[in-house]
PDB file of C-alpha atoms in Angstrom:
ATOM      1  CA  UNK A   1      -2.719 -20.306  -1.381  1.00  0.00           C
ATOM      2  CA  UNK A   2       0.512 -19.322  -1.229  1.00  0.00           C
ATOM      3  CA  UNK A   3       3.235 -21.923  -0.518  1.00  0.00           C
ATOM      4  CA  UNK A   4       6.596 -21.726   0.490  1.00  0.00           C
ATOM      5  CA  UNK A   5       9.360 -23.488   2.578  1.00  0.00           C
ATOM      6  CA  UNK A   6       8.565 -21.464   5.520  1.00  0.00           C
ATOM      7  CA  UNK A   7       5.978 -18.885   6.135  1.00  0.00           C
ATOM      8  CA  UNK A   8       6.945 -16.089   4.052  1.00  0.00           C
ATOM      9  CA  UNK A   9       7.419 -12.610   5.931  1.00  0.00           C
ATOM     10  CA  UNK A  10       5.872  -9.703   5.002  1.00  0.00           C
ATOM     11  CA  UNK A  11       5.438  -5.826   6.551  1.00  0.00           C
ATOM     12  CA  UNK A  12       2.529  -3.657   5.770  1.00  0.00           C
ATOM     13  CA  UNK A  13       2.463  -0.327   6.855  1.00  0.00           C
ATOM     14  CA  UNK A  14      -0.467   1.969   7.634  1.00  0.00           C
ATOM     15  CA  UNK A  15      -2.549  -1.606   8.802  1.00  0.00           C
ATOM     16  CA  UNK A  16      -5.240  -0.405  11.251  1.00  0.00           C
ATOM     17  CA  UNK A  17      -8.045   0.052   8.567  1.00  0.00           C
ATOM     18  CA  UNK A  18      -8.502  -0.200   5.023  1.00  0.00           C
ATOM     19  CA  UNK A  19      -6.619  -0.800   2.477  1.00  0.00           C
ATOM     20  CA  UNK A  20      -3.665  -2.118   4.943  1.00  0.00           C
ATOM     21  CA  UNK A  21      -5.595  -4.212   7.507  1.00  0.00           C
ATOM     22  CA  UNK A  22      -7.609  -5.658   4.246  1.00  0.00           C
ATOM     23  CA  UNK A  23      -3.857  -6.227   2.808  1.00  0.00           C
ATOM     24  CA  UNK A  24      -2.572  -7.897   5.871  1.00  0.00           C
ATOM     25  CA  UNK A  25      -5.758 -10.075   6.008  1.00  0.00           C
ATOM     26  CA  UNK A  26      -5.522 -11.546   2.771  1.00  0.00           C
ATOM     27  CA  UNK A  27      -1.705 -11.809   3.169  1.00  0.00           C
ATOM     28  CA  UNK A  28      -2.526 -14.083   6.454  1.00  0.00           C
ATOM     29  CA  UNK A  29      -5.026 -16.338   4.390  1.00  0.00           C
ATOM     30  CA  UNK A  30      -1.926 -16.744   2.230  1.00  0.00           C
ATOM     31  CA  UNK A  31       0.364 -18.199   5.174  1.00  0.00           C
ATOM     32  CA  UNK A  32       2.293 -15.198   5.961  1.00  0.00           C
ATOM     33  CA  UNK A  33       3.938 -13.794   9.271  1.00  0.00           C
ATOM     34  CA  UNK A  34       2.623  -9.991   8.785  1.00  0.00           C
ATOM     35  CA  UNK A  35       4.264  -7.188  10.815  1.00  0.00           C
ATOM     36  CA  UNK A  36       1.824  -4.549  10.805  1.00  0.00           C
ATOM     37  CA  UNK A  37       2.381  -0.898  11.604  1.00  0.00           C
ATOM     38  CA  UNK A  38       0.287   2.460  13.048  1.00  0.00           C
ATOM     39  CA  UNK A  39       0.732   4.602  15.641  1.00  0.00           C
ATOM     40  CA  UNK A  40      -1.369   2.837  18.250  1.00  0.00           C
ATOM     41  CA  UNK A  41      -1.742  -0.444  19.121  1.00  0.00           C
ATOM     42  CA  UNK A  42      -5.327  -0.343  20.580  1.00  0.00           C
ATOM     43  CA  UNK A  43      -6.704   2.987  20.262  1.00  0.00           C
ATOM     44  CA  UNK A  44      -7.999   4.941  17.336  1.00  0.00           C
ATOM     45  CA  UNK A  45      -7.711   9.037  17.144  1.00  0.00           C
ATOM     46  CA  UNK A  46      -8.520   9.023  13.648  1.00  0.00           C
ATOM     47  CA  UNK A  47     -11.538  10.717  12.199  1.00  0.00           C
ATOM     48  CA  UNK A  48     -13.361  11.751   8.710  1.00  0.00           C
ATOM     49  CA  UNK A  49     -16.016  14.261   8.440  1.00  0.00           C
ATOM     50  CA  UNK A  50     -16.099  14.491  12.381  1.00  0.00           C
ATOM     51  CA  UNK A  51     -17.093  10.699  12.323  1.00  0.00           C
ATOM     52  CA  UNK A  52     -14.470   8.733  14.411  1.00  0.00           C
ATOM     53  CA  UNK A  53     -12.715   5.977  12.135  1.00  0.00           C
ATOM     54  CA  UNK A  54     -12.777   2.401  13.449  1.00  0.00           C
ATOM     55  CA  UNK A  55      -9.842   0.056  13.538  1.00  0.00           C
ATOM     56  CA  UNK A  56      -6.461  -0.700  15.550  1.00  0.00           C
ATOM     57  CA  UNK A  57      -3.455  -2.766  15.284  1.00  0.00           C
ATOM     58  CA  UNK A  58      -4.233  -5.360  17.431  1.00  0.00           C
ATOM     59  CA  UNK A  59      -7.986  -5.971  15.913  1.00  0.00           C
ATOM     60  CA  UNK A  60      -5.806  -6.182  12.177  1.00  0.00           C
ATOM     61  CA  UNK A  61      -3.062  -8.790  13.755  1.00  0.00           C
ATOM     62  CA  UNK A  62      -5.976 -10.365  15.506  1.00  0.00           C
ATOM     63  CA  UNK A  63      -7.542 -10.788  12.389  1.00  0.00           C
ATOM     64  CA  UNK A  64      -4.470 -11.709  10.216  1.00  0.00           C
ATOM     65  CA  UNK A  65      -4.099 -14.796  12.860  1.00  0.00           C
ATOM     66  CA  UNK A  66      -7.518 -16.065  12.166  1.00  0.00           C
ATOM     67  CA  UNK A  67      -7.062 -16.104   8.550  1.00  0.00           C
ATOM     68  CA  UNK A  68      -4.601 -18.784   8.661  1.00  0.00           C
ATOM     69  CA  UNK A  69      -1.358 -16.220   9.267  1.00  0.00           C
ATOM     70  CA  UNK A  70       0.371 -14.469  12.120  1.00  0.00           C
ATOM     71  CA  UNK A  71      -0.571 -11.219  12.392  1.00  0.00           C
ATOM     72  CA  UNK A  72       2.042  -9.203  14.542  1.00  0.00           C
ATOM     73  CA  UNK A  73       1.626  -5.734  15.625  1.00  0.00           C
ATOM     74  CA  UNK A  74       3.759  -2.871  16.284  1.00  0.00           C
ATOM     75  CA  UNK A  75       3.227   0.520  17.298  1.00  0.00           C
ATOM     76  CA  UNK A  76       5.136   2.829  14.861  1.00  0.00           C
ATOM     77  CA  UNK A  77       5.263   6.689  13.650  1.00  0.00           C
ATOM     78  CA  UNK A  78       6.480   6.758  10.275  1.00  0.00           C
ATOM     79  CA  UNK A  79       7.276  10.009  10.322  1.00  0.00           C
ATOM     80  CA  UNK A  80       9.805   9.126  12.753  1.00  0.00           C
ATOM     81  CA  UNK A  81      12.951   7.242  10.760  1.00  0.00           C
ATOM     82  CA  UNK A  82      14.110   6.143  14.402  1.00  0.00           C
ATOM     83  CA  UNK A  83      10.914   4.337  14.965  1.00  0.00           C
ATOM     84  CA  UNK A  84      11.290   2.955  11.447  1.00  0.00           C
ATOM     85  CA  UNK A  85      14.863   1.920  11.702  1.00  0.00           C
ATOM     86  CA  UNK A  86      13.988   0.100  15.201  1.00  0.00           C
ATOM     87  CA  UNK A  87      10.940  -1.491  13.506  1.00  0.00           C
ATOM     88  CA  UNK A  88      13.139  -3.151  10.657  1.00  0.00           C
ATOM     89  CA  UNK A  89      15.610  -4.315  13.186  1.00  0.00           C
ATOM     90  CA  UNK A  90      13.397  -6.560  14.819  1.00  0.00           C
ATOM     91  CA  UNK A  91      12.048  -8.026  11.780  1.00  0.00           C
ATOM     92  CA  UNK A  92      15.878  -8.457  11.212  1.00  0.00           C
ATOM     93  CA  UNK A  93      16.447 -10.083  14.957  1.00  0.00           C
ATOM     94  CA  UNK A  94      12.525 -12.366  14.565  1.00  0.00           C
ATOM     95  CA  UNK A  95      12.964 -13.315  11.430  1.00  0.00           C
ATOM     96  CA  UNK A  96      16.614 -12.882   9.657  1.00  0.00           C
ATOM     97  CA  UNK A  97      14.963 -11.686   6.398  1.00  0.00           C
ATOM     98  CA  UNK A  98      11.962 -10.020   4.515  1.00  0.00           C
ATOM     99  CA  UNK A  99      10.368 -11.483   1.681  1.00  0.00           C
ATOM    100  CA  UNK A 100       7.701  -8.473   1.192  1.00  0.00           C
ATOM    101  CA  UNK A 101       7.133  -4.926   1.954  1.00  0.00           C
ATOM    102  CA  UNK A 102       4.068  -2.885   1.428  1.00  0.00           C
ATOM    103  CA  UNK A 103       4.474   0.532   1.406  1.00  0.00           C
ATOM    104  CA  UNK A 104       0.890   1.623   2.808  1.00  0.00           C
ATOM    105  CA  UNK A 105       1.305   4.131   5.295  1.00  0.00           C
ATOM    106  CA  UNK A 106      -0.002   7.731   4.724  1.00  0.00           C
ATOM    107  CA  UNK A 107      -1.019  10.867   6.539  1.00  0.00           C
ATOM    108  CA  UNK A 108      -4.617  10.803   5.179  1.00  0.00           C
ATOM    109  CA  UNK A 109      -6.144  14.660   5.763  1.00  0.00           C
ATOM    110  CA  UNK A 110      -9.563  14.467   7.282  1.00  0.00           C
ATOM    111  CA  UNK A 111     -10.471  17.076   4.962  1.00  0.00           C
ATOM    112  CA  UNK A 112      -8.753  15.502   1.580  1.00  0.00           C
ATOM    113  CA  UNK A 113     -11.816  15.484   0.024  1.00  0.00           C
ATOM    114  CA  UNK A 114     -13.646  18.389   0.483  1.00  0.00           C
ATOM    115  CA  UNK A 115     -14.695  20.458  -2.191  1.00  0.00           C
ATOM    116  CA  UNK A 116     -12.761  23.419  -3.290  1.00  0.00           C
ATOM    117  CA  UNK A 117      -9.069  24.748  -4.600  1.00  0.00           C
ATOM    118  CA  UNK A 118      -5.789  23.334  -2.668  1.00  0.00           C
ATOM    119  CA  UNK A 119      -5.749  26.492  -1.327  1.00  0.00           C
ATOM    120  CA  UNK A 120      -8.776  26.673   0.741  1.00  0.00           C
ATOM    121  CA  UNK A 121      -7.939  23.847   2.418  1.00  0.00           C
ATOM    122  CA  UNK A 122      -5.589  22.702   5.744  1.00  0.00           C
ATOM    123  CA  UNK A 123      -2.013  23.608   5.052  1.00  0.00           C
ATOM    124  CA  UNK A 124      -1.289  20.710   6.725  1.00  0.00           C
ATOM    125  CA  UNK A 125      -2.192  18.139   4.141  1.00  0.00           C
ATOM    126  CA  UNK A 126       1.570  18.456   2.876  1.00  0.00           C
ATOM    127  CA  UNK A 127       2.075  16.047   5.830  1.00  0.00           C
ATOM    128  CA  UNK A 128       1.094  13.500   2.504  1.00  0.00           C
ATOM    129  CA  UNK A 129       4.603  13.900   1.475  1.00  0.00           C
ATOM    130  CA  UNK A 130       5.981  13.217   4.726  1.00  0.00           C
ATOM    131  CA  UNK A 131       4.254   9.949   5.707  1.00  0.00           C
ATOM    132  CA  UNK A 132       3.364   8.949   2.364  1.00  0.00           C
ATOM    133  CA  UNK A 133       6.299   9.312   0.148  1.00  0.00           C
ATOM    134  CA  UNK A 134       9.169   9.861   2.399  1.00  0.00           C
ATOM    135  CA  UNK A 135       8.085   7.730   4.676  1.00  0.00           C
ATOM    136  CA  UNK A 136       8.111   4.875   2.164  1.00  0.00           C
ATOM    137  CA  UNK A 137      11.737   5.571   1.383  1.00  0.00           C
ATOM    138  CA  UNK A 138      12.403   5.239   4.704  1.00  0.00           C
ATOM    139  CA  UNK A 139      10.737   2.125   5.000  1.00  0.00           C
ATOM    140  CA  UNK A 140      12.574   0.621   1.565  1.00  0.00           C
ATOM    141  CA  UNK A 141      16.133   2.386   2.851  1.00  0.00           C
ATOM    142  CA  UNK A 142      15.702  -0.081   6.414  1.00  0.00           C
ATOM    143  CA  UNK A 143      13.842  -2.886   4.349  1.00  0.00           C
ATOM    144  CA  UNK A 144      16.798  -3.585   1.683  1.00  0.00           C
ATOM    145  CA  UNK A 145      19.057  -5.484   3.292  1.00  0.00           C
ATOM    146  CA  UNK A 146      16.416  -8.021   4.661  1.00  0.00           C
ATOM    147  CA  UNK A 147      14.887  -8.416   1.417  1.00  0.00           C
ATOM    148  CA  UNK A 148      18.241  -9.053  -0.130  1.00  0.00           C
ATOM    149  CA  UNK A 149      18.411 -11.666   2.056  1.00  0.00           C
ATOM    150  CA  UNK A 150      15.281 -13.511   1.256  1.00  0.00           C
ATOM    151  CA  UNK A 151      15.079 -16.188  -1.860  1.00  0.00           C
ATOM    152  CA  UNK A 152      13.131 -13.224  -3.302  1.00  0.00           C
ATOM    153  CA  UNK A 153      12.094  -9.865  -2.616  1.00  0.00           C
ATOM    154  CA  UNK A 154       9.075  -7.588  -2.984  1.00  0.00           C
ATOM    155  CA  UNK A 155       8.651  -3.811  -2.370  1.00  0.00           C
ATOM    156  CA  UNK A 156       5.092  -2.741  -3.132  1.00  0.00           C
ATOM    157  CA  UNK A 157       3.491   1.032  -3.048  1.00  0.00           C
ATOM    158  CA  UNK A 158      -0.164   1.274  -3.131  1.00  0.00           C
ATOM    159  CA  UNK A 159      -0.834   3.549  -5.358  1.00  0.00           C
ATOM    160  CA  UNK A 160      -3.344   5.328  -7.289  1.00  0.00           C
ATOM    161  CA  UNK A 161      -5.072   6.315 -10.804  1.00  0.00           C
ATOM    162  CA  UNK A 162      -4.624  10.093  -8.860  1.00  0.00           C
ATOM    163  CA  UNK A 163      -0.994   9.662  -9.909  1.00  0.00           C
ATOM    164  CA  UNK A 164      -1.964  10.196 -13.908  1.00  0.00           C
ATOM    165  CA  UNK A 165      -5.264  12.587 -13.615  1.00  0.00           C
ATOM    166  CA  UNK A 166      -6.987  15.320 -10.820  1.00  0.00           C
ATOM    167  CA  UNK A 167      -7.985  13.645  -7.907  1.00  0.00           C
ATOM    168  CA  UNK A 168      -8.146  14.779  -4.304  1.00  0.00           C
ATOM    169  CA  UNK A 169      -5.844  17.860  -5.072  1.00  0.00           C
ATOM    170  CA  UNK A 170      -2.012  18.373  -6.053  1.00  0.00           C
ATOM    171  CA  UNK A 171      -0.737  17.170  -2.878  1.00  0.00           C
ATOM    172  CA  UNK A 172      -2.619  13.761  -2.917  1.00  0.00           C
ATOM    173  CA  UNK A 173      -2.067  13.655  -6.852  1.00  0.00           C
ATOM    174  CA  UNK A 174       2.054  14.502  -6.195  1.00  0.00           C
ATOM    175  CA  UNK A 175       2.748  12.065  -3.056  1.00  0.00           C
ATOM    176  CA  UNK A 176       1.022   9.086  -5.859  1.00  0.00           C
ATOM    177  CA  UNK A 177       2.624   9.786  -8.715  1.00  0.00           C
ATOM    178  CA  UNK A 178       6.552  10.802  -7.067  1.00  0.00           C
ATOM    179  CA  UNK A 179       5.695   6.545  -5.329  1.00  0.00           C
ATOM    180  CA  UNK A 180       5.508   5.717  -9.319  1.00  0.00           C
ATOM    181  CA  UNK A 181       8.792   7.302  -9.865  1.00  0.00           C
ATOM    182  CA  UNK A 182      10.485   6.083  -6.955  1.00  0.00           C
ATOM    183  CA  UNK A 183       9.518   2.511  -7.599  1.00  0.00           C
ATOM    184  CA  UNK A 184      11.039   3.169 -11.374  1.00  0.00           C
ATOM    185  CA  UNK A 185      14.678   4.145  -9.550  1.00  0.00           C
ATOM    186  CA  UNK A 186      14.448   1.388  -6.763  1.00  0.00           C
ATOM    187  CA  UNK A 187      14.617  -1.199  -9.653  1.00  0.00           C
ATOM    188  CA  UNK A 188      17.438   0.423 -11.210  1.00  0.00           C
ATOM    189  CA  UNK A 189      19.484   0.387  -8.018  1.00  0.00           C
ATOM    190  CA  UNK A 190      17.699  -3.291  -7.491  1.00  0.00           C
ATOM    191  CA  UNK A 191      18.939  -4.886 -11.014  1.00  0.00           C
ATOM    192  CA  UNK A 192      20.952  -8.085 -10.836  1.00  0.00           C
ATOM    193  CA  UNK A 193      19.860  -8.795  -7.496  1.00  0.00           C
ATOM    194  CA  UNK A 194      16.340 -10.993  -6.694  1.00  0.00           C
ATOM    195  CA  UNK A 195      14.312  -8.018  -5.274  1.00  0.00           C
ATOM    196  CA  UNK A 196      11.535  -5.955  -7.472  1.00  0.00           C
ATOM    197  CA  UNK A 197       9.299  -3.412  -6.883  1.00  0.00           C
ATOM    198  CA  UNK A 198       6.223  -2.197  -8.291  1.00  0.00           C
ATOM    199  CA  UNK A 199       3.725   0.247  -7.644  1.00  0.00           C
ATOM    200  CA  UNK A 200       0.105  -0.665  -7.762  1.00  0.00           C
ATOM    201  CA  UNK A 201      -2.816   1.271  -8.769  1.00  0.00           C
ATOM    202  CA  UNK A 202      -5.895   0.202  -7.164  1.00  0.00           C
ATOM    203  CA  UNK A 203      -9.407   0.949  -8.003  1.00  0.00           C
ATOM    204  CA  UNK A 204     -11.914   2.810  -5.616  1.00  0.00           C
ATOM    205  CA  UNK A 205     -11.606   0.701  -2.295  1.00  0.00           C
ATOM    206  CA  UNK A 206     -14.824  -0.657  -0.158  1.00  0.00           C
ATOM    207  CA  UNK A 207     -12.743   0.674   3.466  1.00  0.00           C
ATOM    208  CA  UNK A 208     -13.982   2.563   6.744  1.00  0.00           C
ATOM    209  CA  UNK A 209     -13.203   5.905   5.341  1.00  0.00           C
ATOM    210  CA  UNK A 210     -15.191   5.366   2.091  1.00  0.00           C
ATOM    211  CA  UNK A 211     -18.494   3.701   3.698  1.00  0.00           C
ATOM    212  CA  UNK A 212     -17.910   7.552   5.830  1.00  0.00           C
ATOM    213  CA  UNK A 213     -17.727   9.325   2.831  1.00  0.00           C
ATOM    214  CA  UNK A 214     -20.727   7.128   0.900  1.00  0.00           C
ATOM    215  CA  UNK A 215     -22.543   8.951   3.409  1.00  0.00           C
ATOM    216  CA  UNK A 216     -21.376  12.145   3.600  1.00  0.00           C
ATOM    217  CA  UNK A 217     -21.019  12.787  -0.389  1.00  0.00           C
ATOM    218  CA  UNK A 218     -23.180  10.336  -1.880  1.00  0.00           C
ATOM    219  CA  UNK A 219     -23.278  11.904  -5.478  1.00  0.00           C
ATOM    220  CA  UNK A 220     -19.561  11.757  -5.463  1.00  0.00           C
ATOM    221  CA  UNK A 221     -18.804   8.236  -3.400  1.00  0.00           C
ATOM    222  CA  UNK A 222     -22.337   6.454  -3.008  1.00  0.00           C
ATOM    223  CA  UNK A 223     -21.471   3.899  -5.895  1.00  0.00           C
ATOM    224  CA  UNK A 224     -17.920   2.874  -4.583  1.00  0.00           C
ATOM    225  CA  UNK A 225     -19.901   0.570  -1.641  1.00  0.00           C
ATOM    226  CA  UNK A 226     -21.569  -1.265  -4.352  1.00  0.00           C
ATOM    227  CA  UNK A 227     -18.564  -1.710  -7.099  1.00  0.00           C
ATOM    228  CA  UNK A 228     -15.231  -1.020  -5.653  1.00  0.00           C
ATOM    229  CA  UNK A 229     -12.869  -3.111  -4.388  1.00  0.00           C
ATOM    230  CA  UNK A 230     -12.131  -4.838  -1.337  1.00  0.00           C
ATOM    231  CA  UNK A 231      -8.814  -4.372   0.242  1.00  0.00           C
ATOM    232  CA  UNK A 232      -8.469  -7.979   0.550  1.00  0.00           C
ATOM    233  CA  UNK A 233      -8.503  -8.075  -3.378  1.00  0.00           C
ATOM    234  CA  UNK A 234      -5.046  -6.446  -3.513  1.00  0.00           C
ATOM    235  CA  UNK A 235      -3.850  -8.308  -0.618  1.00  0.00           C
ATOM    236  CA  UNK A 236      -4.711 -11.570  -2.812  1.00  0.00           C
ATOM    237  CA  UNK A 237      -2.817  -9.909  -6.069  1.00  0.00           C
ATOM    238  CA  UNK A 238       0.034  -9.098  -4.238  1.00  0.00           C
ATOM    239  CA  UNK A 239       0.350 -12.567  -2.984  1.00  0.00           C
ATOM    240  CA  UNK A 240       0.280 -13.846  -6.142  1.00  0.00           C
ATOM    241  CA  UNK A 241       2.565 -10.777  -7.902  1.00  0.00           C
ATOM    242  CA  UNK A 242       5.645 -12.527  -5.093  1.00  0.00           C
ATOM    243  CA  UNK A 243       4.975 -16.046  -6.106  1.00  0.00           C
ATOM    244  CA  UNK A 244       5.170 -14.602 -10.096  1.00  0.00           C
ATOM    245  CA  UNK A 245       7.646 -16.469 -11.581  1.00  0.00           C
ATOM    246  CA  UNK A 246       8.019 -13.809 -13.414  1.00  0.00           C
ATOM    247  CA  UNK A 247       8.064 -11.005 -11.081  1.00  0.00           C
ATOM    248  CA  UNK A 248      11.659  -9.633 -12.059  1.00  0.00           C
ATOM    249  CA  UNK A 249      10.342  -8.217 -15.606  1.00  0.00           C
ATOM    250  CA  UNK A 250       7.495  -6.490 -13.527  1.00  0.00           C
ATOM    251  CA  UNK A 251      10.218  -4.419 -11.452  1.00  0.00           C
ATOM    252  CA  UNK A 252      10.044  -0.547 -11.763  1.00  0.00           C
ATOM    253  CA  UNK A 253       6.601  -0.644 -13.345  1.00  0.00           C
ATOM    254  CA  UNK A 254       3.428   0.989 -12.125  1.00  0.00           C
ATOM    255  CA  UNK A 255       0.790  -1.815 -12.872  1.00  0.00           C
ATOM    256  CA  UNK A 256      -2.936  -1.904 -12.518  1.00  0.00           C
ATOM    257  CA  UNK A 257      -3.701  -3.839  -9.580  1.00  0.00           C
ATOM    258  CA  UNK A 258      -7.033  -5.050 -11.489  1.00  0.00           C
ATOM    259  CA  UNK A 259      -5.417  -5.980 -14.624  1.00  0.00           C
ATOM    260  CA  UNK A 260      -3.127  -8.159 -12.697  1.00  0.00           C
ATOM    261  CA  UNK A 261      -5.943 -10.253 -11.158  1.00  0.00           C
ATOM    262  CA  UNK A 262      -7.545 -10.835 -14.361  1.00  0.00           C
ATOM    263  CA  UNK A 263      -3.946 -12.520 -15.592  1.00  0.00           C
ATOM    264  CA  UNK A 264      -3.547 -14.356 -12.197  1.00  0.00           C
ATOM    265  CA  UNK A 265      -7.434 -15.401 -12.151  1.00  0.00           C
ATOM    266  CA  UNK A 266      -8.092 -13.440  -8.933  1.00  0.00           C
ATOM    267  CA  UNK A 267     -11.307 -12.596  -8.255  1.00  0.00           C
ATOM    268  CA  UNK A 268     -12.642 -10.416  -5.011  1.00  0.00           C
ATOM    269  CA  UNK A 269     -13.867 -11.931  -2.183  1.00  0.00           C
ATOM    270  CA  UNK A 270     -17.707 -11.790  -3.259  1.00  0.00           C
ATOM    271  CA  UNK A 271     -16.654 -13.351  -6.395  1.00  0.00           C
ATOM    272  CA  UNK A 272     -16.732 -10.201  -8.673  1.00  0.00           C
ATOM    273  CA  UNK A 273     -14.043  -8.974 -11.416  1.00  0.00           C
ATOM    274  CA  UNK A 274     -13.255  -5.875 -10.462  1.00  0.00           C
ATOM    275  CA  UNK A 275     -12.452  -3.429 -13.406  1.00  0.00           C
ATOM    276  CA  UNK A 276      -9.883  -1.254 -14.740  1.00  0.00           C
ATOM    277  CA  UNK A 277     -10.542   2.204 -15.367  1.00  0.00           C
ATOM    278  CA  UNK A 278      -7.912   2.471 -17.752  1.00  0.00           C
ATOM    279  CA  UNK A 279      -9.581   4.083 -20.225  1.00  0.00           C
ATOM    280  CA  UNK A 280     -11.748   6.136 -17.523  1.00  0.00           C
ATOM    281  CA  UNK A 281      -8.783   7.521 -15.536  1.00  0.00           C
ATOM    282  CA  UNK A 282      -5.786   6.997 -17.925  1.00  0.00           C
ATOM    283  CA  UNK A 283      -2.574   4.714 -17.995  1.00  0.00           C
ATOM    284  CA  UNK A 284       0.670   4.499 -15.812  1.00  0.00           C
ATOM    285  CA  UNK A 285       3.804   6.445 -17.277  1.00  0.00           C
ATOM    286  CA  UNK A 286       6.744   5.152 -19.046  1.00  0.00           C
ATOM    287  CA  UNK A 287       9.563   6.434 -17.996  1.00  0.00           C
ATOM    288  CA  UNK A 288      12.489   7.359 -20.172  1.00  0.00           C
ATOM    289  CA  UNK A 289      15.257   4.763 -20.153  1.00  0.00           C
ATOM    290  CA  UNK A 290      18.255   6.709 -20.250  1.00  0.00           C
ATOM    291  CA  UNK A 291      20.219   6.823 -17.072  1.00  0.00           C
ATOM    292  CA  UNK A 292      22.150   9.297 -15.052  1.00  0.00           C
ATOM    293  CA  UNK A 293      24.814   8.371 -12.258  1.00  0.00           C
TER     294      UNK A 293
END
């Protein structure tokens, strides 16, 4: 568990389902105060393959509180930088700092993956690069100066394997791998100060939308509810990744969340070692060191 002075306080965004609320959870177990975002507090409007998606705000704070944490909800569009800006400033006004930010949020399409060329699908699935990438600059723009306040900071993007090879389509694909980049610049503007950020690739994830999809496409997703992760897996490596004494020489990287675990000794919560798929799906980039003002 993860020990500190005082509880340590952390906001996750996109936390009604999956890979936030399982985020949040684990975060809780780990002592935290979690702010946790979505558009509605009680209600979900969100489906996948016509199937209505389960999960709210409240049930994820609910949950974060029973853990061992305090789970906090608040209702926020992150396509809107006003809600964003008002959501930082009462972390700012509760708390007087941030010690973690997970950059979760995104405008999942219901039809992201369905079968067939970007072009026969929704036009609409550019909203990805709305909430999804700009939407976590927004989120680390208003998150800064609380985290610069903290003994030490932590900016986190979920990200994906999609970032290095096909998956879901160019959109999906573009809004993981320009998080990768991002995360590379926020460290350079971030050096000599005690905030880092990372980016995380995490393997398939056990969550509401994929137990849909199981169903739906079971030659393509059937396997993932048998050997992918839980969301509470990353939750646990992230916990650990802030309490890294050496989490300043992981800033600007794009790390495998499941190669982290095995160096921490984190297993998932039915005990198993989840893999990486490394050598499967390829490696995070490098980036070029030189620099540009």
């Amino acid at each position: 568990m993860t020990t500190h002075k005082h509880p340590p306080v952390a906001v996750v965004t996109g936390a009604s389902r999956g890979v936030g609320k399982g985020i949040a959870v684990a975060l809780g177990a780990a002592g935290f105060t979690v702010y946790l975002t979505g558009r509605s507090l009680s209600q979900s409007n969100m489906t996948l393959m016509g199937q209505p998606l389960p999960g709210t705000l409240e049930e994820t704070a609910q949950a974060v509180t029973e853990a061992g944490g305090k789970g906090i909800p608040v209702a926020c569009d992150h396509g809107d930088n006003e809600q964003v800006r008002a959501l930082f400033a009462r972390v700012e006004q509760e708390q007087g700092h941030l010690d973690l930010l997970v950059n979760n949020a995104i405008a999942l399409h219901e039809n992201l993956i369905d079968a067939g060329p970007f072009w026969q699908k929704p036009l609409d699935m550019t909203r990805m690069l709305d909430v999804g990438l700009k939407s976590s600059y927004v989120a680390s723009y208003f998150a800064a100066p609380l985290l610069l306040k903290a003994e030490k900071g932590l900016i986190v993007f979920t990200s994906s394997y999609g970032a290095g090879c096909y998956m879901h389509g160019p959109i999906y694909g573009a809004q993981k791998a320009g998080g990768d980049k991002m995360v590379a610049d926020m460290a350079v503007d971030f050096e000599d100060t005690d905030v880092a950020c990372v980016s995380l690739w995490l393997g398939p994830q056990r969550t509401e939308r994929s137990a849909i999809a199981a169903q739906s496409r079971p030659d393509a997703y059937g396997e993932i509810m048998q050997t992918g992760e839980t969301p509470e897996f990353n939750g646990r490596v992230i916990a650990a990744l802030l309490d890294d004494p050496d989490l300043a020489q992981h800033s600007g990287k794009t790390l495998v969340s499941a190669e982290l675990a095995q160096d921490y000794g984190i297993r998932d919560v039915d005990n198993s070692q989840p893999p990486s798929y490394r050598q499967l799906l390829g490696a995070p980039l490098s980036w070029h060191p030189a620099r540009v003002d």
